[in-house]
XYZ file of C-alpha atoms in Angstrom:
405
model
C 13.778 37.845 9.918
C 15.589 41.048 10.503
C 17.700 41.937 8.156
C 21.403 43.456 9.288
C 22.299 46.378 6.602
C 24.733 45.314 4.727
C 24.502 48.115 2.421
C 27.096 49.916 4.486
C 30.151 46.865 3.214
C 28.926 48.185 -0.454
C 30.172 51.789 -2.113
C 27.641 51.595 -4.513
C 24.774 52.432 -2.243
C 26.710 55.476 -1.144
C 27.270 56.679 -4.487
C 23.991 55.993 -5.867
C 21.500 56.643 -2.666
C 18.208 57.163 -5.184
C 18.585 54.077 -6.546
C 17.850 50.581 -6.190
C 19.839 47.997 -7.614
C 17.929 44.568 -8.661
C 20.220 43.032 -11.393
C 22.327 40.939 -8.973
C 22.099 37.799 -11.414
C 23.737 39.954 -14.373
C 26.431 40.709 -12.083
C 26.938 41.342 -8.225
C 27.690 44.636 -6.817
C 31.535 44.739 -4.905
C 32.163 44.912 -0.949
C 34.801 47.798 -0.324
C 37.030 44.942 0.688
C 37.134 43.815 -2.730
C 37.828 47.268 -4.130
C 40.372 47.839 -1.681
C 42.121 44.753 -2.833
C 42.529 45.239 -6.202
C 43.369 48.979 -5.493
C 46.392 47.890 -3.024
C 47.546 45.336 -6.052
C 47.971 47.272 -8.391
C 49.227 50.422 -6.272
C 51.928 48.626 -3.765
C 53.329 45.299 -5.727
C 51.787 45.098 -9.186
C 54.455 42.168 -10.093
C 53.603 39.067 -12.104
C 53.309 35.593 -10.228
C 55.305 34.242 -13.080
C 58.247 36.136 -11.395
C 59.827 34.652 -7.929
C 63.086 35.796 -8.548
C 62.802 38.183 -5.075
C 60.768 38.002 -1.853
C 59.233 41.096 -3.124
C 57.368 39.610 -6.541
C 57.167 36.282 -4.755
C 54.088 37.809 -2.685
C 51.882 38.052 -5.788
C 53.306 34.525 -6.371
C 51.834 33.570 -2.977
C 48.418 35.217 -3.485
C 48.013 33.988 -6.553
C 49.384 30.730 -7.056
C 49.049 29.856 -3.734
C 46.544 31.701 -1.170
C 43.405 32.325 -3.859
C 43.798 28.798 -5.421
C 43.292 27.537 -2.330
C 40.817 29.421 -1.069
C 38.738 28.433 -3.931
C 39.839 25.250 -3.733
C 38.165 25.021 0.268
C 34.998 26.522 -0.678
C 34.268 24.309 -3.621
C 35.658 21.449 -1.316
C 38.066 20.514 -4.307
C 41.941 20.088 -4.910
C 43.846 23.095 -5.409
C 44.920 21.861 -8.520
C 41.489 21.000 -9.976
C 41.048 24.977 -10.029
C 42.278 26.601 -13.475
C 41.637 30.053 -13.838
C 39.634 31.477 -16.403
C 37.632 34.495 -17.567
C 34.770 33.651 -16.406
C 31.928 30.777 -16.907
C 32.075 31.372 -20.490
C 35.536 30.421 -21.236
C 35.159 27.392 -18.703
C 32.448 25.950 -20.603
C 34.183 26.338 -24.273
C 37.229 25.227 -22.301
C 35.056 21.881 -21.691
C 33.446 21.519 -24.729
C 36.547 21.908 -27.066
C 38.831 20.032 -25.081
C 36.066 17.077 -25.053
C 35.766 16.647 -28.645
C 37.961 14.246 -29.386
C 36.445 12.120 -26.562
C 32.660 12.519 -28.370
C 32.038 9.895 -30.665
C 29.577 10.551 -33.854
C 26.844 7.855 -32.219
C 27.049 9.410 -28.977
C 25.057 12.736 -27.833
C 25.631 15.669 -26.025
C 22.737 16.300 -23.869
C 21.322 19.666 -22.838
C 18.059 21.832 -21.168
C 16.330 24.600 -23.563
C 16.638 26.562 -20.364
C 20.437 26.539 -20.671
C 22.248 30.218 -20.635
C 23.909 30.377 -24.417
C 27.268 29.912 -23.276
C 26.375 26.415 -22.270
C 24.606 26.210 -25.891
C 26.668 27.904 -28.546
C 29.967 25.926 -27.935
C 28.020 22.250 -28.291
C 26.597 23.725 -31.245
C 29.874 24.572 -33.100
C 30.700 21.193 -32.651
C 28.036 19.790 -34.309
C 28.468 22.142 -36.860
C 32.249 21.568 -36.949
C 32.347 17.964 -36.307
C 28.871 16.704 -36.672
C 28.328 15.683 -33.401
C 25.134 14.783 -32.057
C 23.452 17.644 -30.067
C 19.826 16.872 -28.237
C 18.087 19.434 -25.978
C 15.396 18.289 -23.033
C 12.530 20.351 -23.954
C 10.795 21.514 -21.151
C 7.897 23.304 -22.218
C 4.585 24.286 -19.773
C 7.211 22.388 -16.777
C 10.274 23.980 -15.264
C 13.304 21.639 -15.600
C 13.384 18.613 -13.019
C 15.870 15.652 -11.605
C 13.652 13.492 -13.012
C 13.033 14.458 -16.418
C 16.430 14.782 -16.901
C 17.632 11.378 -15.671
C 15.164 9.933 -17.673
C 16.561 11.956 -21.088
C 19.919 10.064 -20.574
C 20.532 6.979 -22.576
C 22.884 4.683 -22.797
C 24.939 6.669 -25.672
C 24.584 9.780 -23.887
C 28.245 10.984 -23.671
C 27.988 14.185 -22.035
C 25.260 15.811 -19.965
C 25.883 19.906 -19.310
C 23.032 21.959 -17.434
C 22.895 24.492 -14.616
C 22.204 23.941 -11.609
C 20.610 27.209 -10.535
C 18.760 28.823 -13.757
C 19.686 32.738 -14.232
C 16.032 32.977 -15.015
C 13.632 31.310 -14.049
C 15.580 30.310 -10.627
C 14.924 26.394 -10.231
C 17.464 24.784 -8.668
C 18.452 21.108 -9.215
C 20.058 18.723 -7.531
C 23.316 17.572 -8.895
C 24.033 14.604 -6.350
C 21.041 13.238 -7.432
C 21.180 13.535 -11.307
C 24.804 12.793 -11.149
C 24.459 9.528 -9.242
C 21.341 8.111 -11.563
C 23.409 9.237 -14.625
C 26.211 6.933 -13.798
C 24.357 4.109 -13.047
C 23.034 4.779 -17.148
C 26.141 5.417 -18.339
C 28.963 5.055 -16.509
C 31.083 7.139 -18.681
C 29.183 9.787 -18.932
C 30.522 13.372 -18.623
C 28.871 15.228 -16.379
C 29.217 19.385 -16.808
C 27.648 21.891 -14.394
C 27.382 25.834 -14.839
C 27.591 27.137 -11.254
C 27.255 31.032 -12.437
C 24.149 31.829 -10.750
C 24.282 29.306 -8.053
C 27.996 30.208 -6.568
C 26.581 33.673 -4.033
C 23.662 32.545 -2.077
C 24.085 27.993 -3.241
C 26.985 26.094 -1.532
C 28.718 23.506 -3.383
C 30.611 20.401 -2.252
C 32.131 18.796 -5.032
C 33.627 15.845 -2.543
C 29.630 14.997 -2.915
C 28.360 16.140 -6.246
C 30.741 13.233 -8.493
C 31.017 15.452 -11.618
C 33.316 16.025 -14.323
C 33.888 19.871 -14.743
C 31.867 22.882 -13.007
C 31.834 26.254 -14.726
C 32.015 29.484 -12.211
C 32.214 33.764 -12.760
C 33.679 35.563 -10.071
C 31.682 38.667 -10.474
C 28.235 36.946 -9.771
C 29.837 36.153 -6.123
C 30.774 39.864 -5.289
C 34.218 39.468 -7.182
C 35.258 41.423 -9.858
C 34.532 40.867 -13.401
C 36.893 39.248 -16.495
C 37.786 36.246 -13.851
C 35.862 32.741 -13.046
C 37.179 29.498 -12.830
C 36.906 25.809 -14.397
C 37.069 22.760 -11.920
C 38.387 19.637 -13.727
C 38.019 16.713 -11.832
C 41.493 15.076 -11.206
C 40.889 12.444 -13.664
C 40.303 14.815 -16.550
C 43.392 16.853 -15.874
C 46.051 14.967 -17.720
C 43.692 13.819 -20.740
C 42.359 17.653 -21.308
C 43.590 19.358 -24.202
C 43.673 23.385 -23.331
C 42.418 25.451 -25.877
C 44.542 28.777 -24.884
C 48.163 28.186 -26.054
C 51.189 30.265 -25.540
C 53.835 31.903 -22.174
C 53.605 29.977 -19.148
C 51.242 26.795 -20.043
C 54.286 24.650 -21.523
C 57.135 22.623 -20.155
C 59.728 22.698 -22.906
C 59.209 23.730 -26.556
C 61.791 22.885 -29.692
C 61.305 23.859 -33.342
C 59.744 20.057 -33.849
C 57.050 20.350 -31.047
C 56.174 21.649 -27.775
C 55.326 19.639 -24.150
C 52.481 20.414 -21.757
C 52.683 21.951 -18.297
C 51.579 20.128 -15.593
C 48.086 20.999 -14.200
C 46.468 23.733 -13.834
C 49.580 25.496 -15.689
C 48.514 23.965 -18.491
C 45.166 25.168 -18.867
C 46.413 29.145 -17.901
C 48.209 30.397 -21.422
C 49.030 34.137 -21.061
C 49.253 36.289 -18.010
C 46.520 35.794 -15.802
C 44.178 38.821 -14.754
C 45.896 39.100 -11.393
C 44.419 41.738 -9.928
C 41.342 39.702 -11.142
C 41.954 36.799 -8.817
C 43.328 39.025 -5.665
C 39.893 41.049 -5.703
C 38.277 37.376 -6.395
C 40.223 36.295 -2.725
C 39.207 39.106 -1.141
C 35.047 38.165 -1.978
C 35.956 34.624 -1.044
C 37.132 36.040 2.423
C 34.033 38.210 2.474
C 31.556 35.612 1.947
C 33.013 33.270 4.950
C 32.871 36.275 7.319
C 28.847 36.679 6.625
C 28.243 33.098 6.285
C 26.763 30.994 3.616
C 23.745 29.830 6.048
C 22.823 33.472 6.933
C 23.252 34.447 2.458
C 21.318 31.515 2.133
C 18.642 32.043 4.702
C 18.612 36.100 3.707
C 18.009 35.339 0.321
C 15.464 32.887 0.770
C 13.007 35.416 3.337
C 13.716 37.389 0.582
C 12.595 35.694 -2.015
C 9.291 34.747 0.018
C 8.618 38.163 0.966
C 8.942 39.333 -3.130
C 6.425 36.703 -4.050
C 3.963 37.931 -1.396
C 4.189 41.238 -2.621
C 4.232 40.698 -6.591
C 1.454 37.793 -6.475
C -1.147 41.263 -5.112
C -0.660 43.271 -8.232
C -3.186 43.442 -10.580
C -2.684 42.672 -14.489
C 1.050 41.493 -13.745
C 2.154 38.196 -14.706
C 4.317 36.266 -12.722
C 6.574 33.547 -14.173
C 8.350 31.642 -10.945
C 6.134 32.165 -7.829
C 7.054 30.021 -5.488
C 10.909 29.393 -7.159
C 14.002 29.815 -4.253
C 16.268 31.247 -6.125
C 16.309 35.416 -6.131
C 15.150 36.077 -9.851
C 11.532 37.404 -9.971
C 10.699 37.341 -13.868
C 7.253 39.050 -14.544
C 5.320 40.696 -17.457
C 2.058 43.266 -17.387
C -0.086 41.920 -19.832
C 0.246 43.931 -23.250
C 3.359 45.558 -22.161
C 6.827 45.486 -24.309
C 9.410 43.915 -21.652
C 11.791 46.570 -22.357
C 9.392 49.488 -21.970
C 8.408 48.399 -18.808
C 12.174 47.654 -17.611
C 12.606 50.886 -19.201
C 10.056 52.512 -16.968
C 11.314 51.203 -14.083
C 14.701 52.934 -14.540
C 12.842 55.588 -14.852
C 12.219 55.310 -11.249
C 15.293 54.519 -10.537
C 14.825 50.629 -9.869
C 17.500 48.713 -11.845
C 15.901 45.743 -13.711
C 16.950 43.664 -17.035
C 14.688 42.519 -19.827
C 14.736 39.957 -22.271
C 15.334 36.304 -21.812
C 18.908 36.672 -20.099
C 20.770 34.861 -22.298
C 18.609 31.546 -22.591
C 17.538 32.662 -26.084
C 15.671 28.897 -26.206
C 13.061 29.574 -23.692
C 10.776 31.203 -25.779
C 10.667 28.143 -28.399
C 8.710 26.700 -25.046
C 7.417 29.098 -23.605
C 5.737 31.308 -26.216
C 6.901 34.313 -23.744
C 9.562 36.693 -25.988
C 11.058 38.363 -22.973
C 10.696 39.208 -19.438
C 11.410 41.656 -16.952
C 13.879 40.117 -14.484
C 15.039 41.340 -10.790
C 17.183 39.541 -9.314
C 18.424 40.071 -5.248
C 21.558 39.863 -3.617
C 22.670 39.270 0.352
C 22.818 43.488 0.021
C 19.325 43.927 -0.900
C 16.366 44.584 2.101
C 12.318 44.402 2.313
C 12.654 47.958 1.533
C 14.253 47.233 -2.081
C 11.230 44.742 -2.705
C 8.686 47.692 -1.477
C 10.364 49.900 -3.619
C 9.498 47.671 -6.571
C 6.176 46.656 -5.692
C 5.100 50.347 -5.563
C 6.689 51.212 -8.742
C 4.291 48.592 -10.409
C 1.179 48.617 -8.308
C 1.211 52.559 -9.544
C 1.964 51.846 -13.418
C -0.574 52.760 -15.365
C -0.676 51.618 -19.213
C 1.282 54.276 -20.973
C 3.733 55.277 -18.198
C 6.452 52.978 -20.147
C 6.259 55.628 -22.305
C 6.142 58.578 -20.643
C 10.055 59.674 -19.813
C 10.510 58.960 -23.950
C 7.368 61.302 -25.213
């Protein structure tokens, strides 16, 4: 497959021309569209959507409220009103977890992967320490996580299952149609959560199809800007949903005896919103249509394929998710710190990440500490991959160290 350059739709390349950038899953790079958006915000109206008392602040109304909302709203194949805005995945998923807790029951569980990202960890773990709820984890040890492992973790007194559905490391993808469909036929009141982070740039997602609860999403890992994201509540929840962010704009009326909700999804948005946040987040919506999902998807993937021909010829290096879809290439030399070897390849100006990325249980599993990680985006080329592959086809043990010494 050819590969059209969309470098040029990207500033970054033209202000950093030596370098290569493969940390797409730690955050995205931004289209000039996007850029441009938040730029014209903040530099033409740069009103609050709280204010519609002229046709002048009503426009950021419109955009906000109305336009971006909706937007979202088509290409999550949703209701407009099942989108709250958040920070990011993050506050989504404590967003879920808090406002479920008084739905939890101490003989019912709260079921999880050890390959979850910590923000789909830490929160259920609070509440267990809080509340002494009942916390299990699917351990998936020499295995990558599957449907079917999974569906056959739930039991009857599982009350909430929360997983990703694309992992930010090792880059299995699972199907939530499938798991969410067995699960019910378990349970049928079980609470099904999904972290969309790392599946939302190159994955499409129909939730008319996937029959979940709440879904978890960051702007900036789908060329948006950072500090925004987005919590789907499924209509049912929407009324029953306690939000956890109190304050301007999320209640109805408020005495000195008590205080009323908002309807949905005011009542989940406490505070001003980051509104240039969500215009930029718009504008990436609108970029992704005009490229396509089926050509990001079908990029990534020749991608993908062409990395693990490459990587799987170098000698010594140890590679974690050959074969894996999703663009995260994780990968060790064999008696070489993670970091120095990241480290080294910044060096040579080839943006990586070590570590474990966030899914500090891995390691209990896998008896790997940390890993070097690149991850690809719909900007990236063959030549990016080359660029790589030469980098570590000419290490040589000691060059980690050599821009330090």
């Amino acid at each position: 497959m050819k590969l059209a350059n969309l470098k040029k739709d990207f500033p970054w390349f033209k202000n950093n021309p030596k370098y290569t950038y493969l940390d797409s899953a730690a955050t995205a790079l931004k289209p000039k569209s996007v850029i441009d958006s938040i730029s014209d915000y903040y530099s033409k109206y740069s009103t609050n959507p709280h204010n519609t008392d002229s046709l002048f602040a009503y426009k950021t109304y419109k955009n906000v409220e109305v336009d971006v909302r909706q937007k979202l709203a088509n290409y999550f194949h949703c209701k407009s009103k099942e989108i709250i805005y958040t920070s990011g995945a993050t506050e989504s998923l404590c967003l879920f977890a808090f406002g479920l807790r008084k739905y939890i029951k101490n003989s019912e569980e709260i079921l999880l992967t050890n390959h979850e990202h910590t923000s789909n960890i830490i929160p259920w773990l609070q509440l267990k320490k809080d509340f002494n709820l009942n916390v299990r984890f699917i351990d998936f040890k020499k295995e990558l996580p599957s449907e079917e492992k999974i569906i056959k973790s739930i039991k009857k007194n599982t009350k909430v299952l929360s997983f990703c559905n694309v992992s930010n490391l090792y880059g299995y993808e699972l199907d939530v149609k499938k798991i969410s469909t067995s699960a019910r036929k378990i349970n049928k009141n079980i609470v099904i959560i999904v972290d969309a982070a790392q599946a939302v740039s190159h994955h499409e997602i129909n939730l008319n199809s996937w029959n979940i609860d709440f879904m978890a999403v960051s702007a900036h890992k789908m060329f948006g800007p950072t500090g925004i994201g987005c919590a789907y509540i499924n209509s049912k929840w929407l009324e029953k949903l306690d939000p956890i962010k109190l304050g301007g704009s999320m209640n109805a009326d408020v005495t000195q005896e008590n205080f009323t909700y908002a309807q949905a999804p005011y009542k989940f948005e406490g505070g001003t919103l980051n509104i240039a946040g969500i215009i930029g987040w718009g504008a990436a919506i609108d970029y992704i249509n005009k490229i396509g999902m089926k050509y990001i998807a079908k990029r990534i993937s020749d991608l993908k394929k062409y990395a693990d021909q490459k990587m799987k010829t170098i000698k010594n290096l140890v590679y974690y998710n050959l074969g894996v879809s999703a663009p995260t290439l994780i990968f060790n030399f064999k008696g070489v710190n993670s970091q120095d070897l990241a480290s080294y390849l910044g060096n040579k100006n080839i943006i990586v990440r070590s570590g474990v990325s966030c899914s500090k249980l891995i390691k209990c599993s896998t008896n790997v500490e940390a890993y070097v990680r690149a991850s690809l985006g719909v900007y990236n080329d063959y030549q990016d991959i080359d660029n790589l592959v030469k980098a570590l086809k000419t290490f040589k043990k000691g060059d980690e160290l050599s821009h330090v010494i």
